[in-house]
Amino acid sequence: FFHYMIRVDRDYAVELLAEAEEYFDSQESMPLDLKNRIKGEISLIRAFQQFNDITAMYDHIEKAFGLLQGRSKLLHKELSWTLDCPHLAFLYVKNPAMYKGFVQLLNKRWTYYHAVSGGSSGSPELICAEYLLEKGDYLSAHSPLAKAVAAAKASGELNMGIAVAFTKARLHLAHGQMDAARKTFESVAPAVKKSRHPLRDFMLGLSQGYIASTLGQCDKIPGWLFSDEAPGALNFCGRSMFTYIVRGKVLLAQHDWHRLEVLAEKIVKPLEEMGIALGRIHFFIFKAIVASHTGSMSQALEYYSKAVDIARSGNIITSIAEDGSHLHALHRSLHVFAPDDKFIIILGKNIKRYARIL
């Protein structure tokens, strides 16, 4: 059911699961502990049916924890809830104002998922580091990130290893440590290659592509990211919001405004489906940059203002500032209209710094 739901037909999988649950409920001769374990596995599947409503997901996970009384037979530590995306906020944070609440919820309830799967070690620390990085609190991000790195290394989980390496590389960028950012993935790349797992290759490639495109190093971007289509076997991952954003950043690095405009239109439908806050911010950034080169500055400023308004409610700084070389002039224009706006002032300082160091 789990793999059918993710890779084939999510709606039909819901029907199949309901039929299965009804069948097992009707088996009066089945031992109660076995019936409870089956119900626990069904609850885990229902959790992923609720993707990406994190509260509903954890309601089902907590129920599964009570029913299973041990590890799941369906989930295992390499079937990570990262779903092959190295930035967890790109999967689960819809309302930017609730970003901090997401961090708190994960710290409170993550142990239930770890108990039934044995996986995603270091997730609470990683999402905390991501959050601090996004709000521009770079010094505070080091401690939780170090704990996440240690947990991922101890567990040997490659998905988490890639995710922590990605955040570590972005933190290096924030400190202007370009060589360190470029080399961050060297610690995990050999193990990923040895695993011969296409989804891990995909996750690592996205991470490398994000960092290389932010640095403007097109020669370091994995070749398949220059294509308009993801590899066919990776349909679920190919639809992830993070994939669209990395492709957009690649096109930014190439200064390919026409293809970036086409990509931005492709993002509209998944944005409506998933509602990811960081996705909406990047969508308006892409539209703003395209308009600044092919349309009018007034239109560009309108798009950019929408990105800033979304970011403001979650105090999100870094996802905008990393594109500082493309946004510096636009931000100066925005500042003219709101010279005393504290968020715009702080964001402007970070944009200027990134534009200088990248």
Short mmCIF file of N, CA, C and O in Angstrom, two decimals, residues 23-85:
data_model
loop_
_atom_site.label_atom_id
_atom_site.label_comp_id
_atom_site.label_asym_id
_atom_site.label_seq_id
_atom_site.Cartn_x
_atom_site.Cartn_y
_atom_site.Cartn_z
N TYR A 23 -11.44 -5.71 6.20
CA TYR A 23 -11.25 -7.16 6.19
C TYR A 23 -10.65 -7.63 7.51
O TYR A 23 -11.15 -8.58 8.13
N PHE A 24 -9.58 -6.99 7.95
CA PHE A 24 -8.92 -7.45 9.18
C PHE A 24 -9.80 -7.23 10.41
O PHE A 24 -9.76 -8.02 11.35
N ASP A 25 -10.60 -6.18 10.40
CA ASP A 25 -11.53 -5.95 11.52
C ASP A 25 -12.56 -7.07 11.62
O ASP A 25 -13.06 -7.37 12.72
N SER A 26 -12.88 -7.69 10.50
CA SER A 26 -13.91 -8.73 10.48
C SER A 26 -13.39 -10.11 10.89
O SER A 26 -14.18 -11.04 11.06
N GLN A 27 -12.08 -10.24 11.05
CA GLN A 27 -11.49 -11.54 11.38
C GLN A 27 -11.52 -11.77 12.90
O GLN A 27 -10.57 -11.45 13.61
N GLU A 28 -12.62 -12.32 13.37
CA GLU A 28 -12.80 -12.48 14.82
C GLU A 28 -11.85 -13.50 15.43
O GLU A 28 -11.55 -13.44 16.62
N SER A 29 -11.39 -14.44 14.62
CA SER A 29 -10.49 -15.48 15.16
C SER A 29 -9.03 -15.03 15.22
O SER A 29 -8.19 -15.73 15.79
N MET A 30 -8.74 -13.88 14.68
CA MET A 30 -7.35 -13.40 14.67
C MET A 30 -6.94 -12.96 16.08
O MET A 30 -7.69 -12.26 16.75
N PRO A 31 -5.77 -13.38 16.53
CA PRO A 31 -5.28 -12.95 17.85
C PRO A 31 -5.26 -11.42 17.96
O PRO A 31 -4.90 -10.73 17.00
N LEU A 32 -5.61 -10.90 19.13
CA LEU A 32 -5.74 -9.46 19.32
C LEU A 32 -4.42 -8.73 19.09
O LEU A 32 -4.40 -7.65 18.47
N ASP A 33 -3.31 -9.31 19.57
CA ASP A 33 -2.03 -8.62 19.39
C ASP A 33 -1.65 -8.51 17.92
O ASP A 33 -1.11 -7.49 17.48
N LEU A 34 -1.96 -9.54 17.13
CA LEU A 34 -1.68 -9.49 15.69
C LEU A 34 -2.58 -8.46 15.01
O LEU A 34 -2.13 -7.69 14.16
N LYS A 35 -3.86 -8.45 15.41
CA LYS A 35 -4.79 -7.48 14.83
C LYS A 35 -4.34 -6.05 15.16
O LYS A 35 -4.40 -5.15 14.30
N ASN A 36 -3.86 -5.83 16.37
CA ASN A 36 -3.39 -4.51 16.75
C ASN A 36 -2.15 -4.09 15.95
O ASN A 36 -2.00 -2.93 15.55
N ARG A 37 -1.26 -5.07 15.71
CA ARG A 37 -0.07 -4.75 14.92
C ARG A 37 -0.45 -4.36 13.49
O ARG A 37 0.13 -3.42 12.93
N ILE A 38 -1.40 -5.07 12.93
CA ILE A 38 -1.86 -4.74 11.58
C ILE A 38 -2.49 -3.34 11.57
O ILE A 38 -2.24 -2.52 10.67
N LYS A 39 -3.30 -3.06 12.59
CA LYS A 39 -3.91 -1.72 12.69
C LYS A 39 -2.84 -0.64 12.85
O LYS A 39 -2.97 0.47 12.34
N GLY A 40 -1.77 -1.00 13.58
CA GLY A 40 -0.67 -0.06 13.75
C GLY A 40 0.01 0.26 12.42
O GLY A 40 0.32 1.42 12.13
N GLU A 41 0.24 -0.79 11.60
CA GLU A 41 0.84 -0.57 10.29
C GLU A 41 -0.09 0.27 9.41
O GLU A 41 0.37 1.14 8.66
N ILE A 42 -1.38 0.02 9.50
CA ILE A 42 -2.35 0.80 8.73
C ILE A 42 -2.33 2.27 9.16
O ILE A 42 -2.41 3.18 8.34
N SER A 43 -2.17 2.50 10.46
CA SER A 43 -2.09 3.88 10.95
C SER A 43 -0.87 4.60 10.40
O SER A 43 -0.92 5.80 10.10
N LEU A 44 0.24 3.87 10.25
CA LEU A 44 1.44 4.47 9.68
C LEU A 44 1.21 4.86 8.22
O LEU A 44 1.63 5.92 7.76
N ILE A 45 0.52 3.98 7.48
CA ILE A 45 0.21 4.31 6.09
C ILE A 45 -0.70 5.53 6.03
O ILE A 45 -0.53 6.42 5.19
N ARG A 46 -1.66 5.57 6.95
CA ARG A 46 -2.57 6.72 6.99
C ARG A 46 -1.81 8.01 7.30
O ARG A 46 -2.18 9.09 6.84
N ALA A 47 -0.75 7.90 8.08
CA ALA A 47 0.06 9.08 8.37
C ALA A 47 0.61 9.68 7.08
O ALA A 47 0.57 10.90 6.87
N PHE A 48 1.11 8.82 6.19
CA PHE A 48 1.67 9.34 4.95
C PHE A 48 0.59 9.73 3.95
O PHE A 48 0.85 10.51 3.03
N GLN A 49 -0.61 9.20 4.14
CA GLN A 49 -1.73 9.69 3.33
C GLN A 49 -2.05 11.14 3.68
O GLN A 49 -2.60 11.88 2.85
N GLN A 50 -1.70 11.56 4.90
CA GLN A 50 -1.98 12.92 5.35
C GLN A 50 -0.85 13.89 5.00
O GLN A 50 -0.88 15.05 5.39
N PHE A 51 0.16 13.40 4.27
CA PHE A 51 1.26 14.27 3.85
C PHE A 51 0.67 15.46 3.10
O PHE A 51 -0.16 15.29 2.23
N ASN A 52 1.00 16.67 3.42
CA ASN A 52 2.01 17.15 4.33
C ASN A 52 1.38 17.94 5.49
O ASN A 52 1.88 19.02 5.84
N ASP A 53 0.32 17.40 6.08
CA ASP A 53 -0.29 17.97 7.27
C ASP A 53 0.41 17.34 8.47
O ASP A 53 0.06 16.25 8.92
N ILE A 54 1.42 18.03 9.00
CA ILE A 54 2.31 17.42 9.97
C ILE A 54 1.58 17.03 11.26
O ILE A 54 1.87 15.99 11.87
N THR A 55 0.59 17.82 11.70
CA THR A 55 -0.15 17.48 12.93
C THR A 55 -0.96 16.21 12.73
O THR A 55 -0.94 15.31 13.57
N ALA A 56 -1.68 16.12 11.62
CA ALA A 56 -2.46 14.91 11.33
C ALA A 56 -1.56 13.70 11.17
O ALA A 56 -1.89 12.59 11.61
N MET A 57 -0.40 13.89 10.54
CA MET A 57 0.54 12.79 10.37
C MET A 57 0.96 12.23 11.73
O MET A 57 0.95 11.01 11.95
N TYR A 58 1.31 13.13 12.64
CA TYR A 58 1.78 12.65 13.93
C TYR A 58 0.65 12.10 14.81
O TYR A 58 0.91 11.27 15.69
N ASP A 59 -0.58 12.50 14.57
CA ASP A 59 -1.71 11.87 15.27
C ASP A 59 -1.76 10.38 14.91
O ASP A 59 -1.95 9.52 15.78
N HIS A 60 -1.60 10.07 13.64
CA HIS A 60 -1.61 8.67 13.19
C HIS A 60 -0.36 7.92 13.67
O HIS A 60 -0.44 6.75 14.04
N ILE A 61 0.78 8.59 13.65
CA ILE A 61 2.03 7.95 14.09
C ILE A 61 1.95 7.61 15.58
O ILE A 61 2.37 6.52 16.00
N GLU A 62 1.39 8.53 16.38
CA GLU A 62 1.26 8.26 17.81
C GLU A 62 0.29 7.10 18.06
O GLU A 62 0.51 6.26 18.94
N LYS A 63 -0.77 7.03 17.27
CA LYS A 63 -1.72 5.91 17.38
C LYS A 63 -1.01 4.61 17.02
O LYS A 63 -1.19 3.58 17.70
N ALA A 64 -0.21 4.63 15.96
CA ALA A 64 0.53 3.44 15.55
C ALA A 64 1.49 2.99 16.64
O ALA A 64 1.65 1.79 16.90
N PHE A 65 2.12 3.94 17.31
CA PHE A 65 3.05 3.63 18.39
C PHE A 65 2.35 2.82 19.49
O PHE A 65 2.89 1.84 20.00
N GLY A 66 1.13 3.24 19.83
CA GLY A 66 0.38 2.53 20.86
C GLY A 66 -0.06 1.14 20.44
O GLY A 66 -0.13 0.22 21.27
N LEU A 67 -0.33 0.95 19.17
CA LEU A 67 -0.82 -0.34 18.67
C LEU A 67 0.30 -1.34 18.39
O LEU A 67 0.16 -2.54 18.65
N LEU A 68 1.41 -0.84 17.88
CA LEU A 68 2.49 -1.73 17.47
C LEU A 68 3.24 -2.34 18.65
O LEU A 68 3.71 -3.48 18.58
N GLN A 69 3.41 -1.54 19.69
CA GLN A 69 4.20 -1.99 20.85
C GLN A 69 5.58 -2.48 20.42
O GLN A 69 6.08 -3.50 20.87
N GLY A 70 6.19 -1.75 19.51
CA GLY A 70 7.50 -2.13 19.01
C GLY A 70 7.72 -1.56 17.62
O GLY A 70 7.02 -0.65 17.19
N ARG A 71 8.69 -2.11 16.91
CA ARG A 71 9.05 -1.62 15.59
C ARG A 71 8.04 -2.04 14.52
O ARG A 71 7.46 -3.11 14.59
N SER A 72 7.90 -1.19 13.55
CA SER A 72 7.07 -1.49 12.38
C SER A 72 7.79 -2.47 11.46
O SER A 72 9.02 -2.46 11.36
N LYS A 73 7.01 -3.31 10.78
CA LYS A 73 7.57 -4.19 9.75
C LYS A 73 7.61 -3.46 8.42
O LYS A 73 8.31 -3.87 7.49
N LEU A 74 6.84 -2.39 8.30
CA LEU A 74 6.74 -1.64 7.05
C LEU A 74 7.83 -0.58 6.95
O LEU A 74 8.52 -0.48 5.94
N LEU A 75 8.00 0.20 8.02
CA LEU A 75 9.01 1.24 8.03
C LEU A 75 10.33 0.70 8.56
O LEU A 75 10.35 -0.20 9.38
N HIS A 76 11.39 1.28 8.07
CA HIS A 76 12.71 0.97 8.61
C HIS A 76 13.54 2.24 8.53
O HIS A 76 13.10 3.24 7.95
N LYS A 77 14.72 2.21 9.08
CA LYS A 77 15.44 3.46 9.27
C LYS A 77 15.85 4.12 7.97
O LYS A 77 16.04 5.33 7.92
N GLU A 78 15.99 3.35 6.88
CA GLU A 78 16.37 3.97 5.62
C GLU A 78 15.16 4.48 4.83
O GLU A 78 15.31 5.12 3.81
N LEU A 79 13.94 4.15 5.31
CA LEU A 79 12.74 4.71 4.69
C LEU A 79 12.40 5.98 5.45
O LEU A 79 11.46 6.06 6.23
N SER A 80 13.21 7.00 5.20
CA SER A 80 13.19 8.21 6.02
C SER A 80 12.02 9.11 5.67
O SER A 80 11.57 9.16 4.53
N TRP A 81 11.55 9.85 6.66
CA TRP A 81 10.45 10.79 6.43
C TRP A 81 10.95 12.03 5.69
O TRP A 81 10.18 12.92 5.37
N THR A 82 12.27 12.08 5.37
CA THR A 82 12.77 13.15 4.52
C THR A 82 12.24 13.00 3.10
O THR A 82 12.26 13.97 2.33
N LEU A 83 11.78 11.80 2.73
CA LEU A 83 11.25 11.56 1.39
C LEU A 83 12.17 12.13 0.31
O LEU A 83 11.75 12.71 -0.68
N ASP A 84 13.46 11.92 0.54
CA ASP A 84 14.49 12.28 -0.45
C ASP A 84 14.57 13.78 -0.71
O ASP A 84 14.96 14.21 -1.80
N CYS A 85 14.19 14.59 0.28
CA CYS A 85 14.35 16.05 0.21
C CYS A 85 15.28 16.47 1.35
O CYS A 85 15.00 16.14 2.51
#
